[in-house]
Amino acid sequence: MMTQPRVVSLDGETKASNRQVRFRNTYGSFLWICIAFPAAANCGGSLGGHLTRGWWGIGLNQEVHVLTTQESWVYFMAEADDGAGWGGDALTACIPGDGRAFDHCKETCLFGDRRVGMRARTFSADVVITLGR
């Protein structure tokens, strides 16, 4: 099990620190990013425990903030306008097949959805995930 760094506040209470997750495009073509992240309070039980959210568009040499979290990992997949892709087998998610924006924790694909494979990225502080050649 992954552990989170802890911060002790002035009143002595221990709290997890917030981390910023950003993506940067050095690939060359316009990119579209979707993410999934632990959200047991909203998506627990049969919903899989992860919230899936997308899309963020990123031009060449641009950066976009996608998440503030106390967790230490995020899953992602990206697609470029020229057909290139970044995916993986760490988690699968259902996303709308028509390219519309989404923010859900459903585990079952609906008619017209696509099931995509996502990569995992762990981190212990703010992170910029660079997607390039």
C-alpha positions as a printed NumPy array, in Angstrom:
array([[  0.   ,   0.   ,   0.   ],
       [  1.26 ,   3.454,  -0.902],
       [  1.705,   5.974,   1.869],
       [  1.285,   9.722,   1.715],
       [  3.751,  12.239,   3.088],
       [  2.257,  13.94 ,   6.125],
       [  2.432,  17.53 ,   7.266],
       [  1.975,  18.503,  10.9  ],
       [ -0.006,  21.723,  11.309],
       [  0.661,  24.306,  14.014],
       [ -2.063,  22.783,  16.192],
       [ -0.293,  19.392,  16.07 ],
       [ -2.848,  17.758,  13.758],
       [ -1.362,  15.573,  11.006],
       [ -2.671,  16.231,   7.501],
       [ -1.741,  14.97 ,   4.053],
       [ -0.218,  17.63 ,   1.81 ],
       [ -1.873,  18.771,  -1.404],
       [ -0.04 ,  18.032,  -4.638],
       [ -0.516,  19.641,  -8.036],
       [ -0.585,  17.428, -11.14 ],
       [  0.194,  19.101, -14.45 ],
       [  0.838,  17.86 , -17.996],
       [  3.235,  19.391, -20.51 ],
       [  3.219,  18.806, -24.27 ],
       [  6.613,  18.556, -25.985],
       [  5.334,  16.104, -28.595],
       [  4.612,  18.431, -31.505],
       [  0.931,  17.799, -32.224],
       [ -2.032,  18.974, -30.141],
       [ -2.731,  16.525, -27.251],
       [ -5.876,  15.483, -25.406],
       [ -5.475,  14.206, -21.823],
       [ -7.798,  12.227, -19.558],
       [ -7.032,  11.108, -16.021],
       [ -8.334,   8.771, -13.33 ],
       [ -7.534,   9.128,  -9.653],
       [ -8.532,   7.564,  -6.327],
       [-11.867,   8.903,  -5.088],
       [-13.202,   6.25 ,  -2.709],
       [-15.596,   8.68 ,  -1.   ],
       [-17.346,   9.448,  -4.305],
       [-16.707,   6.284,  -6.305],
       [-16.287,   3.475,  -3.791],
       [-17.7  ,  -0.034,  -3.933],
       [-19.003,  -1.233,  -7.289],
       [-17.991,   2.061,  -8.932],
       [-14.322,   1.043,  -8.822],
       [-12.929,   3.652,  -6.457],
       [-11.607,   5.962,  -9.199],
       [-12.981,   9.137, -10.725],
       [-12.27 ,   9.51 , -14.446],
       [-12.125,  12.985, -15.964],
       [-11.283,  14.508, -19.362],
       [-10.53 ,  16.149, -21.716],
       [ -7.811,  18.775, -21.444],
       [ -6.346,  20.055, -24.697],
       [ -2.662,  20.992, -24.725],
       [ -0.803,  22.737, -27.551],
       [  2.905,  22.364, -28.223],
       [  5.077,  23.567, -25.313],
       [  2.007,  24.323, -23.225],
       [  1.202,  23.034, -19.768],
       [ -2.147,  22.398, -18.071],
       [ -3.128,  21.806, -14.436],
       [ -5.453,  18.782, -14.151],
       [ -5.653,  17.885, -10.477],
       [ -4.972,  18.909,  -6.897],
       [ -4.841,  15.811,  -4.697],
       [ -3.587,  14.396,  -1.429],
       [ -3.008,  11.029,  -3.104],
       [  0.358,  10.008,  -4.499],
       [ -0.663,   8.571,  -7.863],
       [ -2.703,   9.331, -10.952],
       [ -3.608,   7.311, -14.042],
       [ -3.656,   8.922, -17.472],
       [ -3.949,   8.408, -21.177],
       [ -3.412,  10.883, -23.961],
       [ -4.17 ,  11.068, -27.648],
       [ -2.565,  13.365, -30.214],
       [ -4.378,  14.916, -33.154],
       [ -1.958,  13.046, -35.448],
       [ -3.029,   9.652, -34.018],
       [ -0.206,   9.022, -31.513],
       [ -1.223,   7.811, -28.076],
       [ -0.025,   7.299, -24.517],
       [ -1.827,   4.56 , -22.654],
       [ -1.053,   1.548, -20.555],
       [ -2.414,  -1.4  , -18.651],
       [ -2.366,  -0.065, -15.078],
       [ -6.11 ,   0.752, -15.147],
       [ -8.893,   0.661, -17.697],
       [-11.619,   3.276, -17.919],
       [-14.749,   3.945, -19.947],
       [-14.796,   7.256, -21.77 ],
       [-17.391,   8.749, -24.132],
       [-16.749,   7.649, -27.703],
       [-17.856,  10.997, -29.124],
       [-15.068,  13.045, -27.528],
       [-17.27 ,  15.071, -25.191],
       [-16.003,  16.15 , -21.766],
       [-16.679,  13.774, -18.863],
       [-16.309,  13.505, -15.091],
       [-17.596,  10.191, -13.742],
       [-16.842,   7.048, -11.782],
       [-18.83 ,   4.504, -13.753],
       [-17.106,   1.182, -14.235],
       [-19.393,  -0.169, -16.958],
       [-19.159,   1.165, -20.494],
       [-22.366,   2.449, -22.033],
       [-23.294,   2.107, -25.699],
       [-20.875,   4.251, -27.7  ],
       [-18.223,   4.445, -24.947],
       [-14.625,   3.362, -25.42 ],
       [-12.626,   1.344, -22.9  ],
       [ -9.089,   2.706, -22.718],
       [ -5.947,   1.585, -20.931],
       [ -4.193,   4.056, -18.692],
       [ -0.637,   4.493, -17.396],
       [  0.122,   4.996, -13.714],
       [  2.334,   7.752, -12.383],
       [  3.373,   8.   ,  -8.743],
       [  4.732,  11.137,  -7.126],
       [  5.491,  12.552,  -3.692],
       [  5.34 ,  16.276,  -4.519],
       [  3.947,  18.53 ,  -7.234],
       [  4.53 ,  16.869, -10.6  ],
       [  4.661,  17.858, -14.265],
       [  4.157,  14.869, -16.555],
       [  5.797,  15.614, -19.889],
       [  4.496,  13.888, -22.999],
       [  6.881,  13.945, -25.952],
       [  8.544,  11.821, -28.576]])
